[in-house]
PDB file of C-alpha atoms in Angstrom:
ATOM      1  CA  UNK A   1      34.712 -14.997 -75.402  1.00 84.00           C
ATOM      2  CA  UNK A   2      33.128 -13.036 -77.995  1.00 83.00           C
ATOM      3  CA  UNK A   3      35.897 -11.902 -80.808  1.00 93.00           C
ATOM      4  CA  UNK A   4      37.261 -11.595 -83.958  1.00 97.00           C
ATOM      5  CA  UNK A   5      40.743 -13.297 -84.914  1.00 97.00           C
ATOM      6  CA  UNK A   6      42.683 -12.106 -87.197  1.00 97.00           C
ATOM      7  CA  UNK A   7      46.068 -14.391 -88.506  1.00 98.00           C
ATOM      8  CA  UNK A   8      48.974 -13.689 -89.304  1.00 97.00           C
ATOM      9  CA  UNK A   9      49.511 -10.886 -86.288  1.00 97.00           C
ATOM     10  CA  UNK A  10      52.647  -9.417 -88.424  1.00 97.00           C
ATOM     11  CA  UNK A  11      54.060 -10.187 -91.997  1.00 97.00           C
ATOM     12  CA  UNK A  12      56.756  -8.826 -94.014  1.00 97.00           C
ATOM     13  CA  UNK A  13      56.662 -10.443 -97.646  1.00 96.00           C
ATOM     14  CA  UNK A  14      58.149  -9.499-100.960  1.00 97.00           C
ATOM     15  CA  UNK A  15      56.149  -7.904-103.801  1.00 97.00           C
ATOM     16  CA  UNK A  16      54.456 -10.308-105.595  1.00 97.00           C
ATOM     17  CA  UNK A  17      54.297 -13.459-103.510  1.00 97.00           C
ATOM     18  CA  UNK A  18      50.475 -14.183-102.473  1.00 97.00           C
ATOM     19  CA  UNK A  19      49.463 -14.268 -99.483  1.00 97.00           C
ATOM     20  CA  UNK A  20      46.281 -14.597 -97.416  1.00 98.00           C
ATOM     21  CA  UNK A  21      45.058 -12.655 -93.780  1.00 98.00           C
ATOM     22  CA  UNK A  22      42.204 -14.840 -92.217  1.00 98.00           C
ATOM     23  CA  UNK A  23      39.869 -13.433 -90.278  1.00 98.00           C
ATOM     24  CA  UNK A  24      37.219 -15.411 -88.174  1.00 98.00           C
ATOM     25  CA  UNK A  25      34.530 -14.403 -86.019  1.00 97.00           C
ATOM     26  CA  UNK A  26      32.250 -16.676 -83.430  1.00 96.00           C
ATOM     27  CA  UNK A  27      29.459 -14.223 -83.228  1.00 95.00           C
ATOM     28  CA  UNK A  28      27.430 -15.769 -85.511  1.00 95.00           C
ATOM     29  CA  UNK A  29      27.356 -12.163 -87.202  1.00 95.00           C
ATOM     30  CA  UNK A  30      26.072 -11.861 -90.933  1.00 94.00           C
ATOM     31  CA  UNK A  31      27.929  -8.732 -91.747  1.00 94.00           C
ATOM     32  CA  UNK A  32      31.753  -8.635 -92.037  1.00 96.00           C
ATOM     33  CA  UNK A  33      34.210  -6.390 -93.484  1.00 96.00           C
ATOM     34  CA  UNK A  34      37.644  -5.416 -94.294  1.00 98.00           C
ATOM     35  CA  UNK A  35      39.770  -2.450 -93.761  1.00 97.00           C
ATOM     36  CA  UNK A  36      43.528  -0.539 -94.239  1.00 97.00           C
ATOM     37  CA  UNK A  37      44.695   2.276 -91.952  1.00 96.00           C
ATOM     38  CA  UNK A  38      47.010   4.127 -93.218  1.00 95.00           C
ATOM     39  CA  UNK A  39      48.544   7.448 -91.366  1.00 90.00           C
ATOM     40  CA  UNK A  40      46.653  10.382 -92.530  1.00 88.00           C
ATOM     41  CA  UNK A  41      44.112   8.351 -93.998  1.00 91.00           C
ATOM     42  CA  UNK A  42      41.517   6.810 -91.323  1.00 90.00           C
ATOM     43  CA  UNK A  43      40.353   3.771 -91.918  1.00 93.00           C
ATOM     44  CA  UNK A  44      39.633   2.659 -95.281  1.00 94.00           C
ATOM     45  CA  UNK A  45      37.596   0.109 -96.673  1.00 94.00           C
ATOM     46  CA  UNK A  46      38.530  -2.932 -99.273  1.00 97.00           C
ATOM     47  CA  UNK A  47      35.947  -5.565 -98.879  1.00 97.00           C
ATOM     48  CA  UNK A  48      32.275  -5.825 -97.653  1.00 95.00           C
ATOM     49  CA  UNK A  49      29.989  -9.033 -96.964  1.00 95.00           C
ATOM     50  CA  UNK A  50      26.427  -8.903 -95.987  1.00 93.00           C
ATOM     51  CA  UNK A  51      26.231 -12.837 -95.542  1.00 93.00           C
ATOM     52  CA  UNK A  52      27.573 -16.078 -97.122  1.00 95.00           C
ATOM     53  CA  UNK A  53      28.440 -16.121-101.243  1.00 94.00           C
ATOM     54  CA  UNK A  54      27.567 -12.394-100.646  1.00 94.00           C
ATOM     55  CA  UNK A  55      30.600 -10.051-101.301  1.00 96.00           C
ATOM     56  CA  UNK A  56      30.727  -6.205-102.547  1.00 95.00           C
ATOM     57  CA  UNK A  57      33.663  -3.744-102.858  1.00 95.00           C
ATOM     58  CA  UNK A  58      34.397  -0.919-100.714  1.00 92.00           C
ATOM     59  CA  UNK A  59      36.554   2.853-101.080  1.00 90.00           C
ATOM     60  CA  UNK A  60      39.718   0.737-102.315  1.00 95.00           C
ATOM     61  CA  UNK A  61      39.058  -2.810-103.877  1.00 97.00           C
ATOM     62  CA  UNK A  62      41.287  -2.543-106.347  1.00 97.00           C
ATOM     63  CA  UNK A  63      44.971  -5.631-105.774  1.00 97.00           C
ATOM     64  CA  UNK A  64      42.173  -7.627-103.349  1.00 98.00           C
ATOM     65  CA  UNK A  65      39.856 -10.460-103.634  1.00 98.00           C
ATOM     66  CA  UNK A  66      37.933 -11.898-100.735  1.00 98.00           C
ATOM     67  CA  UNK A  67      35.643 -14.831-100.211  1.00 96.00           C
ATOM     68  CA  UNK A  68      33.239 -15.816 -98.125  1.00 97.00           C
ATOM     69  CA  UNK A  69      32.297 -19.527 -98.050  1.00 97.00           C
ATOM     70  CA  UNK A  70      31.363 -20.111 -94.091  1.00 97.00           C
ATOM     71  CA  UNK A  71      29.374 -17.480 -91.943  1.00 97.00           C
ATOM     72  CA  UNK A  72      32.834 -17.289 -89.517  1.00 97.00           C
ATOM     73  CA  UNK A  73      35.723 -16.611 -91.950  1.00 98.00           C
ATOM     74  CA  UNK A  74      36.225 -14.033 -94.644  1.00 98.00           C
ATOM     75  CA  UNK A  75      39.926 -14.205 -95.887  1.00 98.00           C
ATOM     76  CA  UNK A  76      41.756 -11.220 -97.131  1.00 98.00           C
ATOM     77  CA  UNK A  77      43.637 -12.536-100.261  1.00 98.00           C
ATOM     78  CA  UNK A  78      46.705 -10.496-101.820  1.00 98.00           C
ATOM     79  CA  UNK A  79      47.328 -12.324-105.043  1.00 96.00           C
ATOM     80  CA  UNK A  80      50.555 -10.344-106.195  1.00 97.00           C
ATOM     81  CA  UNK A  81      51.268  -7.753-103.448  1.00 97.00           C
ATOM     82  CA  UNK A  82      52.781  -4.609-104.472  1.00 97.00           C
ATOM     83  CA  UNK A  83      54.728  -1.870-101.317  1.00 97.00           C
ATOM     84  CA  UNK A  84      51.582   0.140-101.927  1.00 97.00           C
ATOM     85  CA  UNK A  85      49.737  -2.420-100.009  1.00 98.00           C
ATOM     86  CA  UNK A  86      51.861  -2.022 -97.031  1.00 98.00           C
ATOM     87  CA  UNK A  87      49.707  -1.026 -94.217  1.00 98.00           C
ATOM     88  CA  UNK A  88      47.755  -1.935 -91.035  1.00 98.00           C
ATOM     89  CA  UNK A  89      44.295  -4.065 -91.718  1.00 98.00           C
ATOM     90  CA  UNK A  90      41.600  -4.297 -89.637  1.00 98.00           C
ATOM     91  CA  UNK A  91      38.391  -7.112 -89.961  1.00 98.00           C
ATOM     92  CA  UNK A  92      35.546  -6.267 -88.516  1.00 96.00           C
ATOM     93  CA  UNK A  93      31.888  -8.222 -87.999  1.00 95.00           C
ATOM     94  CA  UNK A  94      28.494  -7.041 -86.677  1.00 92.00           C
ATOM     95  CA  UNK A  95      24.918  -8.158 -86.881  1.00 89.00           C
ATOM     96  CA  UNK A  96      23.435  -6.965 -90.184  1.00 82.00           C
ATOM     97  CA  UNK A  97      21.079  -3.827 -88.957  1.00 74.00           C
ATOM     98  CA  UNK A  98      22.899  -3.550 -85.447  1.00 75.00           C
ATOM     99  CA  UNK A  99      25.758  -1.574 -86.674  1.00 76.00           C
ATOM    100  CA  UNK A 100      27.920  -1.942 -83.931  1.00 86.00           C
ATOM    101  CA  UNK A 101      31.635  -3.467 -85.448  1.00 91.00           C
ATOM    102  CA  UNK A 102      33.553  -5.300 -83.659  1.00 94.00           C
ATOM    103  CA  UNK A 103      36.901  -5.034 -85.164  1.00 96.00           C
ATOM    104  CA  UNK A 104      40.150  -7.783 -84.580  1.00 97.00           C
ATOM    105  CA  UNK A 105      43.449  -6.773 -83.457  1.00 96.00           C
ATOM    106  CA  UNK A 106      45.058  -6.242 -86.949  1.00 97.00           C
ATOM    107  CA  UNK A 107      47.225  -7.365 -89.044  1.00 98.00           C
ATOM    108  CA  UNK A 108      50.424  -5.417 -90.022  1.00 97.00           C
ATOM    109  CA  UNK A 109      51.766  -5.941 -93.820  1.00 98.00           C
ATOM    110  CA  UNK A 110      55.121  -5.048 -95.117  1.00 98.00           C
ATOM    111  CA  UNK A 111      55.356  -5.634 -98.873  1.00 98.00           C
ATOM    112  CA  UNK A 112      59.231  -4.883 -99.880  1.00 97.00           C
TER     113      UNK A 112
ATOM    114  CA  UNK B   1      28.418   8.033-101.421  1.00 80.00           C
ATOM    115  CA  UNK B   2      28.650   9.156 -97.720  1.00 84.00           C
ATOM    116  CA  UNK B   3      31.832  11.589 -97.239  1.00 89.00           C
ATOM    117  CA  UNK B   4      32.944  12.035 -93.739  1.00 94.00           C
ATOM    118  CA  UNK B   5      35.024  14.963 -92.384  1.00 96.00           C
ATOM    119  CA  UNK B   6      36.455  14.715 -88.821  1.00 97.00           C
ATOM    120  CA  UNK B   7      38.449  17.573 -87.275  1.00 97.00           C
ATOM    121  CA  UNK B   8      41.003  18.053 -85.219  1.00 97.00           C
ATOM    122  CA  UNK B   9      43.419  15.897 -86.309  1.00 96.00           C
ATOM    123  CA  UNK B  10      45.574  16.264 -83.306  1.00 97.00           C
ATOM    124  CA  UNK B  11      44.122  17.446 -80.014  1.00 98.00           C
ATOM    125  CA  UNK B  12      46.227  17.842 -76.835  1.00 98.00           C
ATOM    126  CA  UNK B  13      44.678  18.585 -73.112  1.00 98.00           C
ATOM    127  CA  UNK B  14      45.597  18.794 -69.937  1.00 98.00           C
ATOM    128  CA  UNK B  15      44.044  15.894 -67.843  1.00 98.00           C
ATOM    129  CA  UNK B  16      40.749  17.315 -66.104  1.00 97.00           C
ATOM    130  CA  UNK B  17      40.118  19.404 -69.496  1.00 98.00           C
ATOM    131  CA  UNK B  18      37.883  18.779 -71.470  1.00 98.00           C
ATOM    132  CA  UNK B  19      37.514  17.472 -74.943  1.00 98.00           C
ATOM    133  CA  UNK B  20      35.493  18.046 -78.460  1.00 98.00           C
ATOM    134  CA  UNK B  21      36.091  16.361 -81.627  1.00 98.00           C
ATOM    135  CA  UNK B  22      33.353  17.108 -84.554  1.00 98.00           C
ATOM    136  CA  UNK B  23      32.105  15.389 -87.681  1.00 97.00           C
ATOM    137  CA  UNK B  24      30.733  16.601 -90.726  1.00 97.00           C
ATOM    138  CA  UNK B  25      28.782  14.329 -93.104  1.00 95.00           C
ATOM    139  CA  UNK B  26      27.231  14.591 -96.739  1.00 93.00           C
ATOM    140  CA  UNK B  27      24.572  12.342 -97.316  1.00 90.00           C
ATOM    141  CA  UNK B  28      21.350  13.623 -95.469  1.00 88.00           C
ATOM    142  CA  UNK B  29      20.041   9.816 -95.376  1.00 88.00           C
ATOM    143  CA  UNK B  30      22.363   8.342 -92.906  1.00 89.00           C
ATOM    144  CA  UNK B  31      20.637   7.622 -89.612  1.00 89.00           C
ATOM    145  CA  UNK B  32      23.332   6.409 -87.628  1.00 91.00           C
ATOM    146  CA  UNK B  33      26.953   8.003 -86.384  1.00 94.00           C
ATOM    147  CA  UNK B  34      29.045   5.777 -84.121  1.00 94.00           C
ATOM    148  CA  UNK B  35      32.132   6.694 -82.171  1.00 97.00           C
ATOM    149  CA  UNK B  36      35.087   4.621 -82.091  1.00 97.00           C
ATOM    150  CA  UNK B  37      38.396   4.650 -80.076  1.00 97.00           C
ATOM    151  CA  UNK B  38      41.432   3.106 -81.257  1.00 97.00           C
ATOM    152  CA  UNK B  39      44.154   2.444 -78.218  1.00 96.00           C
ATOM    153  CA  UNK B  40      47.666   1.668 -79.042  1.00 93.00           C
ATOM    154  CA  UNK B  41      48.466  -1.993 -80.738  1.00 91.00           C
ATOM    155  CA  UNK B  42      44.574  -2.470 -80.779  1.00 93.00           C
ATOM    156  CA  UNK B  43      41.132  -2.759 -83.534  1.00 95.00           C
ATOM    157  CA  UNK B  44      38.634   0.257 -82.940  1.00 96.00           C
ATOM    158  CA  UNK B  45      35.879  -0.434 -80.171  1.00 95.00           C
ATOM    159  CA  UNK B  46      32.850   1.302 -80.005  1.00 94.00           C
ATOM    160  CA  UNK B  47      32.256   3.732 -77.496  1.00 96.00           C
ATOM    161  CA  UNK B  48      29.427   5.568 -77.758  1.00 96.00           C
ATOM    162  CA  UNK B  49      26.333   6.260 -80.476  1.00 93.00           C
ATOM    163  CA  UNK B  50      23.628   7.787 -81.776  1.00 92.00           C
ATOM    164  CA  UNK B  51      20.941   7.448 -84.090  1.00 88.00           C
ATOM    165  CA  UNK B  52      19.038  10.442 -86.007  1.00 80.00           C
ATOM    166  CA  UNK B  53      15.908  10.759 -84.007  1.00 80.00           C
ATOM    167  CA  UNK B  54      17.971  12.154 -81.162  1.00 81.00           C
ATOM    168  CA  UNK B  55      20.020  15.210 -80.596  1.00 89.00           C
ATOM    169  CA  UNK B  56      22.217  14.132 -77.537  1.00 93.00           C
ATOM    170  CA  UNK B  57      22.837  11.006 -75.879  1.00 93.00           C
ATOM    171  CA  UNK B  58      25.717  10.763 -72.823  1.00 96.00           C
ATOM    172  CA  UNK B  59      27.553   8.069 -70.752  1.00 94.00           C
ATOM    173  CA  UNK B  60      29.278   8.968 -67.770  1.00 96.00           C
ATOM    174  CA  UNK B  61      31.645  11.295 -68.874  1.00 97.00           C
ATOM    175  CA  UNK B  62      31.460  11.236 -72.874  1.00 98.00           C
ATOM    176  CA  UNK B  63      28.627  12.204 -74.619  1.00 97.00           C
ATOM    177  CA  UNK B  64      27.857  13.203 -78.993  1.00 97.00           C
ATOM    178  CA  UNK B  65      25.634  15.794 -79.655  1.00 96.00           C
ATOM    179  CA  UNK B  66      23.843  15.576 -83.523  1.00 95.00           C
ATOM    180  CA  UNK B  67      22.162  18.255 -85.606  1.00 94.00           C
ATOM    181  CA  UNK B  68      21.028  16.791 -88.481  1.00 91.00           C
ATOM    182  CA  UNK B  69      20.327  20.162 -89.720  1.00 92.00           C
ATOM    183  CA  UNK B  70      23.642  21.260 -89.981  1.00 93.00           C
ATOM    184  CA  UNK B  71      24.667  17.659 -90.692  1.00 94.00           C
ATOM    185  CA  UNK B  72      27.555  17.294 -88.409  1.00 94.00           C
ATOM    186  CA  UNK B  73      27.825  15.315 -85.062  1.00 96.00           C
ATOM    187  CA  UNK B  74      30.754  16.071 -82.060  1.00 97.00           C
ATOM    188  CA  UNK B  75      32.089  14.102 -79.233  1.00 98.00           C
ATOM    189  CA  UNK B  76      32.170  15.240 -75.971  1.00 98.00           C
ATOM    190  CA  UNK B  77      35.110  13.770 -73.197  1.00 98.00           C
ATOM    191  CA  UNK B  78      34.529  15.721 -69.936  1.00 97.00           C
ATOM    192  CA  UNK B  79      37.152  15.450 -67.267  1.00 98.00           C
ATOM    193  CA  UNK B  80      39.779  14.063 -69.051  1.00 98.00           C
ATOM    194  CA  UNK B  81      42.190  11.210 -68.099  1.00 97.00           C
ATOM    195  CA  UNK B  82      45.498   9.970 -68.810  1.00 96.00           C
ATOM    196  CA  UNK B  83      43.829   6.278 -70.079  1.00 96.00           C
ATOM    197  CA  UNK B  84      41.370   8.673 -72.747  1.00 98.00           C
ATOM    198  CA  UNK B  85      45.021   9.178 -74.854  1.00 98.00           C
ATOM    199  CA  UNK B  86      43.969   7.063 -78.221  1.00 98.00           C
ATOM    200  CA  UNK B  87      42.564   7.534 -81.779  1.00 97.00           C
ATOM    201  CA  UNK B  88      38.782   8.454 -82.217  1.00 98.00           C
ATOM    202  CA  UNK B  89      37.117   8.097 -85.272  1.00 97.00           C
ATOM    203  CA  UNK B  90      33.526   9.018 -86.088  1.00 97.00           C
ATOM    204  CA  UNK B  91      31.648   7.310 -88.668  1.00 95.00           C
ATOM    205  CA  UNK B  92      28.014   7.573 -90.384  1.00 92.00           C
ATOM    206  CA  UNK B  93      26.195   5.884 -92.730  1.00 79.00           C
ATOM    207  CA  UNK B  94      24.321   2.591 -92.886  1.00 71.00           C
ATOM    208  CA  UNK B  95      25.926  -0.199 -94.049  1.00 67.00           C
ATOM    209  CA  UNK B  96      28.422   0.081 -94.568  1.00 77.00           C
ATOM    210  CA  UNK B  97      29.707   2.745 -92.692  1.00 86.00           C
ATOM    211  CA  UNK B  98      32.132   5.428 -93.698  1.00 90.00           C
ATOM    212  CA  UNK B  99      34.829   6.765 -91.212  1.00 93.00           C
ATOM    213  CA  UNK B 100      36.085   9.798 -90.622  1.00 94.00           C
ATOM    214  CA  UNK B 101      40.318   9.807 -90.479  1.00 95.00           C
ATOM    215  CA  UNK B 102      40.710  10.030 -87.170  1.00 96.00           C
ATOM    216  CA  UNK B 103      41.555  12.217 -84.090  1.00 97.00           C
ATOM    217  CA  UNK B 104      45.043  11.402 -82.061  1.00 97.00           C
ATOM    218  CA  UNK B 105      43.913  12.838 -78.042  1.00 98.00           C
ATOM    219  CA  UNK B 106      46.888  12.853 -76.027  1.00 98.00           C
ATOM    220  CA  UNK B 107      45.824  13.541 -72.306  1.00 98.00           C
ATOM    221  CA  UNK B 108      48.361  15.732 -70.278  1.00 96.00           C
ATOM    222  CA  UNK B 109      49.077  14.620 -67.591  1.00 91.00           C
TER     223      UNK B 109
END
């Protein structure tokens, strides 16, 4: 089946302890992404990759670092979290030129 | 960059009714405006799109309507149901793609 996984599901941590969300798609898609939803706010995005070694920074970069070292997996990576990061991410993965995202199931973040 | 505006943010209808959610966009270069819709506990999933040389595209009973013009896009949900109650977000752009901040539809039943 076609998908993106996204791990851990849930995670409550304390402010400064890093962490990493993984995110892996078997699509074989170039393009893959990163997002926080926040109420009010839509969907923003952190992180952008157009293929492998290949990173850029979205609307809100700024506490994140990503990597992306195999064509499937493009970890999140909180290196000292802060409560301003708590919020609801989304990864998402398409063909580069099709467009179409196909986002995973999220990942919900509590930073106390 | 692209700046996307999406209005209502809140839209309630009584099932049968029907629905219209529009987008306004800045940057007269983006050539493609997708339609996501987020259920409860779930990622966005596309459900409809369009691309500039068009005005209207439909399936079954949703449809988005574009006038590049005017640079703003809508979504149309005819004959509303009770399983249509989600988030919809527009977006535009290329890549990547900028998002709009969403549109809570509850469905009346």
């Amino acid at each position: 089946e076609a998908q993106v996984t996204q791990n851990p599901r849930y995670l409550i941590t304390v402010t400064g302890k890093k962490l990493t969300v993984t995110c892996s798609q078997n699509m074989n898609h170039e393009y893959m992404s990163w997002y926080r939803q926040d109420p009010g706010l839509g969907l923003r995005q952190i992180y952008y990759s157009m293929n492998v070694e290949v990173t850029d920074k979205g609307d809100v970069p700024e506490g994140y670092k990503v990597s992306r070292k195999e064509k499937r997996n493009f970890p999140l990576i909180l290196e000292s979290p802060s409560p301003n990061q708590t919020s609801l991410y989304f990864c998402a993965s398409s063909l580069v030129g099709s467009h179409e995202q196909y986002f995973g199931p999220g990942t919900r973040l509590t930073v106390t | 960059g692209e700046n996307v505006e999406q209005h209502p943010s809140t839209l309630s209808v009584q099932e049968g009714d029907s629905a219209v959610i529009k987008c306004t966009y800045s940057d007269s270069a983006s050539n493609y405006f997708p339609w996501y819709k987020q259920e409860l506990g779930k990622g966005p999933q596309l459900i409809i799109d369009i691309r500039s040389n068009v005005g209207e595209k439909k399936d079954q009973r949703i449809a988005v309507t574009l006038n590049k013009t005017a640079k703003h896009f809508s979504l149309h949900i005819t004959e509303t149901q009770p399983e249509d109650s989600a988030v919809y977000f527009c977006a535009s752009g290329n890549t990547p793609l900028v998002f709009g901040k969403g549109t809570r539809l509850s469905v009346i039943a």
